[in-house]
Short mmCIF file of C-alpha atoms in Angstrom, two decimals:
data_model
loop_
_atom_site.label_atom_id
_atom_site.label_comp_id
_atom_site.label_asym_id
_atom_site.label_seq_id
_atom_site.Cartn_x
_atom_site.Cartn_y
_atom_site.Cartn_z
CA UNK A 26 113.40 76.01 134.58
CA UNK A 27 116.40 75.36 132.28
CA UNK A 28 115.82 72.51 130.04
CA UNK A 29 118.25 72.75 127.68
CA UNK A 30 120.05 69.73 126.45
CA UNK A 31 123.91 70.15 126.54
CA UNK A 32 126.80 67.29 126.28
CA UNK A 33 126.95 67.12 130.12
CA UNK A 34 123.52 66.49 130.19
CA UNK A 35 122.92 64.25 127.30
CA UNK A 36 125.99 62.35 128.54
CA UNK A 37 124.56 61.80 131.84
CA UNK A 38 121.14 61.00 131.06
CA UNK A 39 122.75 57.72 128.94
CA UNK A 40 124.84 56.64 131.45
CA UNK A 41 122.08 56.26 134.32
CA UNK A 42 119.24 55.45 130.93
CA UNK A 43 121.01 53.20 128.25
CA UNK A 44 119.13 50.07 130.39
CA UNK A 45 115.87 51.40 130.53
CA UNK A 46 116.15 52.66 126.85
CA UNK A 47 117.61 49.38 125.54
CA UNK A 48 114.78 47.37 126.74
CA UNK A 49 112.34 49.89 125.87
CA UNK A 50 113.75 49.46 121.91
CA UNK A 51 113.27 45.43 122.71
CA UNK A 52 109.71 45.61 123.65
CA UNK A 53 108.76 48.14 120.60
CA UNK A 54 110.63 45.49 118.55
CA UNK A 55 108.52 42.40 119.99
CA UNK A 56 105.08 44.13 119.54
CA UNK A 57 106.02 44.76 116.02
CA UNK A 58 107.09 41.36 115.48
CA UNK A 59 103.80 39.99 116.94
CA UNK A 60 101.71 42.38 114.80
CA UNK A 61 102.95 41.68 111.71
CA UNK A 62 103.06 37.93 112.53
CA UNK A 63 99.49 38.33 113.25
CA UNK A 64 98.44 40.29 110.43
CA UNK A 65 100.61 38.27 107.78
CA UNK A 66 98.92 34.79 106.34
CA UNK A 67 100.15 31.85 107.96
CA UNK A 68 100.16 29.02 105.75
CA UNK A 69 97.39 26.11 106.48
CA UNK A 70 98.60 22.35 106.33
CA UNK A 71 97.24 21.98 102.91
CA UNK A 72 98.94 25.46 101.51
CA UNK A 73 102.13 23.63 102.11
CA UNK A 74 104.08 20.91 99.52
CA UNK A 75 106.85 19.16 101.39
CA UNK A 76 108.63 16.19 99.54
CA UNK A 77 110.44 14.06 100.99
CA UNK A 78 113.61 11.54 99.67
CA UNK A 79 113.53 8.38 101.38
CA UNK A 80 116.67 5.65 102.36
CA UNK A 81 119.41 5.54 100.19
CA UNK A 82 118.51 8.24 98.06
CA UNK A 83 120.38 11.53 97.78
CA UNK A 84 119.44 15.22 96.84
CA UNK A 85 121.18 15.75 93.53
CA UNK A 86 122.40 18.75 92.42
CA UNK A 87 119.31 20.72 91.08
CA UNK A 88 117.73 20.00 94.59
CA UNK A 89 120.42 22.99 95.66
CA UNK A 90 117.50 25.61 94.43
CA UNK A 91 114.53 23.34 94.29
CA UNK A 92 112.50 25.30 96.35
CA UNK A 93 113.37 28.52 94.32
CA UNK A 94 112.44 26.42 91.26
CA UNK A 95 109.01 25.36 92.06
CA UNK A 96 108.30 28.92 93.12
CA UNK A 97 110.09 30.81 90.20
CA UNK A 98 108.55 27.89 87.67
CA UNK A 99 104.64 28.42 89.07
CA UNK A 100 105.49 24.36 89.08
CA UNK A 101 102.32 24.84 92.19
CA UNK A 102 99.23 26.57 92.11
CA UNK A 103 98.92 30.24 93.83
CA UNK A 104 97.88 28.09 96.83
CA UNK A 105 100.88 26.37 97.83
CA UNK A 106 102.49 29.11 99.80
CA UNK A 107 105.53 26.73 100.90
CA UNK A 108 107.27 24.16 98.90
CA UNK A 109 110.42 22.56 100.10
CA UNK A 110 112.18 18.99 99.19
CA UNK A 111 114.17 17.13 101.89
CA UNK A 112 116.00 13.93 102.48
CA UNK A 113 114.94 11.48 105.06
CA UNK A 114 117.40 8.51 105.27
CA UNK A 115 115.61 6.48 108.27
CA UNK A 116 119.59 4.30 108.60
CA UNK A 117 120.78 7.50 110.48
CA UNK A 118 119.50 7.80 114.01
CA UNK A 119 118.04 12.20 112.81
CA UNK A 120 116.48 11.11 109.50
CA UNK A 121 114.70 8.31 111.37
CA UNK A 122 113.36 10.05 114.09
CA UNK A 123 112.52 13.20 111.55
CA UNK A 124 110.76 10.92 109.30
CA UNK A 125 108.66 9.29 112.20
CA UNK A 126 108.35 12.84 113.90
CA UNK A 127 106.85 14.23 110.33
CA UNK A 128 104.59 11.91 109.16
CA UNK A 129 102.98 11.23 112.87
CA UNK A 130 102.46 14.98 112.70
CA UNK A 131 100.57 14.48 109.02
CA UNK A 132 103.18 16.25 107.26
CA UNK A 133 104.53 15.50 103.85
CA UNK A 134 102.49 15.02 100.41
CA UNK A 135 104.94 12.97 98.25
CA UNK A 136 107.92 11.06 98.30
CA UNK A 137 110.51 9.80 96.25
CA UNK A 138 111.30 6.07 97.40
CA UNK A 139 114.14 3.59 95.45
CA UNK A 140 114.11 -0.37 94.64
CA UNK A 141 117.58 -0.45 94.85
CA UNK A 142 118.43 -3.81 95.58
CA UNK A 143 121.35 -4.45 98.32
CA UNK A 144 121.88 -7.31 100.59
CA UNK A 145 122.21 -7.54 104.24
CA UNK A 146 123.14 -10.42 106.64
CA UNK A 147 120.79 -12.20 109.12
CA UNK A 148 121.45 -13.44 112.34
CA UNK A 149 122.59 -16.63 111.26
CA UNK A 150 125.24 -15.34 108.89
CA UNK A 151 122.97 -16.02 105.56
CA UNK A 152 122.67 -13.21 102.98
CA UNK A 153 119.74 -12.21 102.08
CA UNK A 154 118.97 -9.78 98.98
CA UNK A 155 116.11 -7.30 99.22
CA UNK A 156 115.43 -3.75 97.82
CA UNK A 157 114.53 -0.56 99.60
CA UNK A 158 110.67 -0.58 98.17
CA UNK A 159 109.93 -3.45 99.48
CA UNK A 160 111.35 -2.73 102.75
CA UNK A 161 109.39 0.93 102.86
CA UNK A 162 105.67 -1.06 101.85
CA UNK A 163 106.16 -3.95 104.21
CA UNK A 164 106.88 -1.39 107.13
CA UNK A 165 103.89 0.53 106.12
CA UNK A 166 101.23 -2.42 106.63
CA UNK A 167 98.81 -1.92 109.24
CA UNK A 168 96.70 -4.53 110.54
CA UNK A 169 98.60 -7.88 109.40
CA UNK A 170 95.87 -10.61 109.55
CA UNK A 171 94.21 -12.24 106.34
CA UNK A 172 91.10 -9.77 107.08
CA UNK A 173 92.46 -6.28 108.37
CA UNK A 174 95.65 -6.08 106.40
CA UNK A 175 95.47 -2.22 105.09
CA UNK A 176 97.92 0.39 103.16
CA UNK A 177 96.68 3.28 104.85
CA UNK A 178 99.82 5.58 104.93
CA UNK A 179 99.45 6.16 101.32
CA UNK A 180 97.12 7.02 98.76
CA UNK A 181 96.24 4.05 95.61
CA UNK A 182 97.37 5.86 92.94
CA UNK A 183 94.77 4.48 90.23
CA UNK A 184 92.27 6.10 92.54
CA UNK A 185 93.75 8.86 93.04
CA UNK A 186 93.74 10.01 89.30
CA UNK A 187 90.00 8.62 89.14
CA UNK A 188 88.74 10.63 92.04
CA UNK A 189 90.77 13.82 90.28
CA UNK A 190 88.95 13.04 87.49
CA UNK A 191 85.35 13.33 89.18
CA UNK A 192 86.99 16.37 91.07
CA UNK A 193 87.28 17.88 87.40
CA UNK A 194 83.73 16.87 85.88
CA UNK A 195 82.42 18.55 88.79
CA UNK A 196 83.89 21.83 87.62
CA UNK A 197 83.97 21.61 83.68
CA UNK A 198 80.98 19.35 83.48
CA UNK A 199 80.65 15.59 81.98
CA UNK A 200 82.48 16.51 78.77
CA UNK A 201 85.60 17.94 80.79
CA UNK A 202 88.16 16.39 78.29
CA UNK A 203 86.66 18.36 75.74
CA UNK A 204 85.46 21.23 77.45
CA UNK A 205 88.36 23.63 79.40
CA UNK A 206 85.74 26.49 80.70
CA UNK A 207 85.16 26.14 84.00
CA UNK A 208 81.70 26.55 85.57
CA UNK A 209 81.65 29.90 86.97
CA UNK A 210 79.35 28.98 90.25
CA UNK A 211 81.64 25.68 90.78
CA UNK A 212 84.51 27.70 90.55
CA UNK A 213 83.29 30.09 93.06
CA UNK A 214 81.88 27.89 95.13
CA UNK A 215 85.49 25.82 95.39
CA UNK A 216 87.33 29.45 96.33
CA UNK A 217 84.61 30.29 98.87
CA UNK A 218 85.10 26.83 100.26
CA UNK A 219 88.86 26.86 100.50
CA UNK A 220 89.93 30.30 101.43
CA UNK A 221 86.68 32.13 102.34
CA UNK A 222 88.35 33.23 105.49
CA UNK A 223 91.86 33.99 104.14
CA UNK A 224 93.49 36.84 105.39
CA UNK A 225 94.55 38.06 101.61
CA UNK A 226 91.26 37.98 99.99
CA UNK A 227 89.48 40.43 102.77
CA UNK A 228 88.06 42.55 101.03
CA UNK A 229 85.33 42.36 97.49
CA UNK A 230 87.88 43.07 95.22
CA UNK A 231 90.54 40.81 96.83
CA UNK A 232 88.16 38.56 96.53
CA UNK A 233 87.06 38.47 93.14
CA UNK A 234 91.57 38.77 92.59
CA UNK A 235 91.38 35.19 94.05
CA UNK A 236 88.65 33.82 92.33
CA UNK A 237 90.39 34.59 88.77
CA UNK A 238 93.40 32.81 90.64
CA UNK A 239 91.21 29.65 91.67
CA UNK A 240 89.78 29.68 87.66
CA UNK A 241 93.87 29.76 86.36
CA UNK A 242 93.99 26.99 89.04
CA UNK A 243 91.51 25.08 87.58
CA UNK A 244 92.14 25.08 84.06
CA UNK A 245 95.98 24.42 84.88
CA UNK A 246 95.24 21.21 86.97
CA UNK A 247 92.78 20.08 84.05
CA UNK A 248 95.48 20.50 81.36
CA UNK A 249 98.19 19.22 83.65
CA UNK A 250 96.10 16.26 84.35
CA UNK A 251 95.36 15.43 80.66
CA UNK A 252 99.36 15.38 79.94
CA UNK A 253 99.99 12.82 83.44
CA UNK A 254 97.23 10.38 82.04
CA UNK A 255 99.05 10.41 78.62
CA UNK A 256 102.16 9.89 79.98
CA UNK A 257 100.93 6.91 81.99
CA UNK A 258 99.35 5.86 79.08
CA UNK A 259 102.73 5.63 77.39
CA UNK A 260 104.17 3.89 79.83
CA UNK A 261 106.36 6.99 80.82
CA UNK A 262 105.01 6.52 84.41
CA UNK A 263 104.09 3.33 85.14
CA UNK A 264 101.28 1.87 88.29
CA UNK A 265 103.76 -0.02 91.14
CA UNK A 266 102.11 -2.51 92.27
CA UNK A 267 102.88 -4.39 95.76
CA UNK A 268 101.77 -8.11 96.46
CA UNK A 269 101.72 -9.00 100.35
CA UNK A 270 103.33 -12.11 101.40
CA UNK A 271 101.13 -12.41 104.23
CA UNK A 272 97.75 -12.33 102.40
CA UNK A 273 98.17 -12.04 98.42
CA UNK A 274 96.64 -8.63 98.71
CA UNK A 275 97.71 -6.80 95.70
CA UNK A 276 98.17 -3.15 96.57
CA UNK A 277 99.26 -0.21 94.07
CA UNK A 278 101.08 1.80 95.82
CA UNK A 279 103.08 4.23 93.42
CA UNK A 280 104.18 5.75 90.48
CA UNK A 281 107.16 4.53 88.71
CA UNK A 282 109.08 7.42 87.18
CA UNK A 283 111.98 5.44 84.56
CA UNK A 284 110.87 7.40 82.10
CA UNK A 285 112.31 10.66 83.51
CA UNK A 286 116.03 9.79 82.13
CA UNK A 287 117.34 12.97 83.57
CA UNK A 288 115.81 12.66 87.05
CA UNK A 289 119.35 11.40 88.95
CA UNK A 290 119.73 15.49 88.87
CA UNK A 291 116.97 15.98 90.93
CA UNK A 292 117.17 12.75 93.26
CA UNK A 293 119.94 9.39 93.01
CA UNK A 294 121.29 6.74 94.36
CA UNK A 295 124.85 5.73 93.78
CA UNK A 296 125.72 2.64 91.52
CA UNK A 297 128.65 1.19 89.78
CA UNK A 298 129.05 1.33 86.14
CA UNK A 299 130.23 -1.34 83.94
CA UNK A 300 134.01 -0.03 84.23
CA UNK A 301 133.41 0.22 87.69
CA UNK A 302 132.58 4.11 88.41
CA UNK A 303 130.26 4.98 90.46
CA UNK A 304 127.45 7.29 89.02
CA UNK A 305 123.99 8.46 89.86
CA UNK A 306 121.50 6.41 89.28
CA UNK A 307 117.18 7.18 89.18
CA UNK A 308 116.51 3.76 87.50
CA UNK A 309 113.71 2.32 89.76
CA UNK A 310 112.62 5.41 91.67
CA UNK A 311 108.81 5.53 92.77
CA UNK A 312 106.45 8.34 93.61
CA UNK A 313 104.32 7.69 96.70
CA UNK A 314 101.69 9.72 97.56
CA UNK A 315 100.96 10.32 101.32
CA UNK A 316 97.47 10.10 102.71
CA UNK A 317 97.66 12.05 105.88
CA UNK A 318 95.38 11.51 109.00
CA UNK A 319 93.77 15.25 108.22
CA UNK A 320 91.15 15.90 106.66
CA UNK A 321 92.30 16.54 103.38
CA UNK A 322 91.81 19.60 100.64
CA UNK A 323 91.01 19.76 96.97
CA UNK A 324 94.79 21.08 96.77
CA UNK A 325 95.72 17.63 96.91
CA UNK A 326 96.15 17.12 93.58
CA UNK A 327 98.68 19.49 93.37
CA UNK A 328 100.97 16.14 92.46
CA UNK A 329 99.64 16.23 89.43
CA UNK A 330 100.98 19.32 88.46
CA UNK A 331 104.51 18.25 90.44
CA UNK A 332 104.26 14.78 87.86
CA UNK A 333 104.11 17.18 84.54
CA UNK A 334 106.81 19.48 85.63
CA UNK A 335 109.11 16.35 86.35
CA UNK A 336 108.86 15.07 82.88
CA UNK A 337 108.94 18.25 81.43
CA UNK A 338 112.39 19.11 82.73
CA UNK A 339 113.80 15.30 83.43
CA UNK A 340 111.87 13.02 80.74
CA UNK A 341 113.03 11.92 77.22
#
């Protein structure tokens, strides 16, 4: 039998073929695709840091390569496998629906929110002035009667650093100002818990890679925490605090960031100066905190760390 391939041959065989061998190149290209989607980590809920900017504030221009910078910066732990920043301006008809389509989904940790004041026009022609803070809280009440009214969309930021502090005790023992070794069996213990079943730490010695990761992790969050309390201490950061109309209620419901002088490179809102130029302004820009409906990780304080970067590269 001749077999031999000439021109004719070859010609004629991808002619009548090319179909057949195009979509046999598209199915070896899909099952690749799916295996190495398979076999690659997929990043949990918690493994990702989104931040959002809320109404009236804009990206500035470090934003541009603010996800580069929080990876090439180790500004995260080697948990956070995805960081990103985005702005959500809930006036336009796709930044309110992305916002409500987000958090209903539990996604987002922090968020940068303004009290810029403005003033808008009621239905009977009378100006009224209000600020964007304000506006942001009083949408996020749940449960407006004298005995049910709740903040439940965010975290309390005074317990948030006291539960981080119990978080750390638990790890470096009742001394943990003092004290910046880690328990070995806590610290084990926490990895096991968290990313037992992660696909990069299969085998013994992965494993014992990412518990020296989670100890790094741990003595980081302890130091980072130590600078955030000093700087609230200071009054660098300062507790915002919320009083409800409705029922007196006093909630505290972020972190006031005036302190970072630099910040309007990072996030703004546009003002008028006194010769009448508009500038970027981060005077009265808040930190909220997101408390998401799932059940939430120990990588939540990952903020922390986010706080001491911000005043490292935008404070005095």
């Amino acid at each position: 039998m001749d077999a031999k391939i000439t021109k004719p041959r070859l010609g004629n065989f991808l002619s009548y073929e090319w179909i057949r061998i195009l979509v046999a190149l598209v199915a070896v290209i899909g099952v690749l695709c799916i295996f190495f989607t398979t076999i690659s980590t997929q990043p949990r809920n918690d493994q990702q840091y989104e931040l959002y900017c809320y109404t009236g504030l804009s990206m500035g221009p470090d934003s541009r390569r603010f996800d580069d910078i929080l990876t090439d910066e180790d500004v995260f732990s080697y948990d956070i496998l995805v960081a990103q920043m985005e702005s959500l301006d809930t006036a336009g008809v796709y930044g309110g629906s992305a916002y409500a389509a987000r958090r209903a989904a539990g996604q987002g940790e922090a968020m940068f929110v303004s009290s810029e004041r403005y003033t808008e026009t009621d239905g009977e022609g009378n100006e009224q002035e209000r600020d964007r803070l304000t506006d942001f809280i009083e949408e996020s009440l749940s449960d407006k009667g004298e005995s049910t009214e709740n903040i439940d969309a965010f975290l309390d930021f005074p317990a948030y650093m006291r539960d981080c502090e119990q978080y750390l005790a638990g790890v470096f023992g009742a001394d943990w100002k003092q004290n910046d070794v880690p328990d070995d069996d806590a610290v084990r213990k926490i990895f096991t818990a968290r990313n037992g079943g992660d696909k990069r730490f299969r085998s013994a010695e992965r494993q014992e890679e990412g518990v020296a990761l989670e100890r790094a992790r741990l003595i980081g969050l302890r130091k980072d925490y130590l600078e955030v309390s000093a700087l609230i201490e200071r009054g660098v950061y300062s507790y915002t605090e919320y009083t409800s109309q409705e029922t007196g209620k006093t909630y505290t419901v972020a972190l006031g960031l005036d302190g970072l002088t630099r910040l309007n490179n990072l996030v703004y809102y546009s003002a008028t100066d006194e010769n009448g130029a508009t500038v970027r302004a981060s005077e009265g820009i808040h930190l909220v905190l997101f408390r998401n409906g799932r059940p939430s990780s120990d990588l939540v304080y990952e903020s922390i760390s986010l706080l001491r970067w911000l005043y490292e590269v935008y404070g005095a």
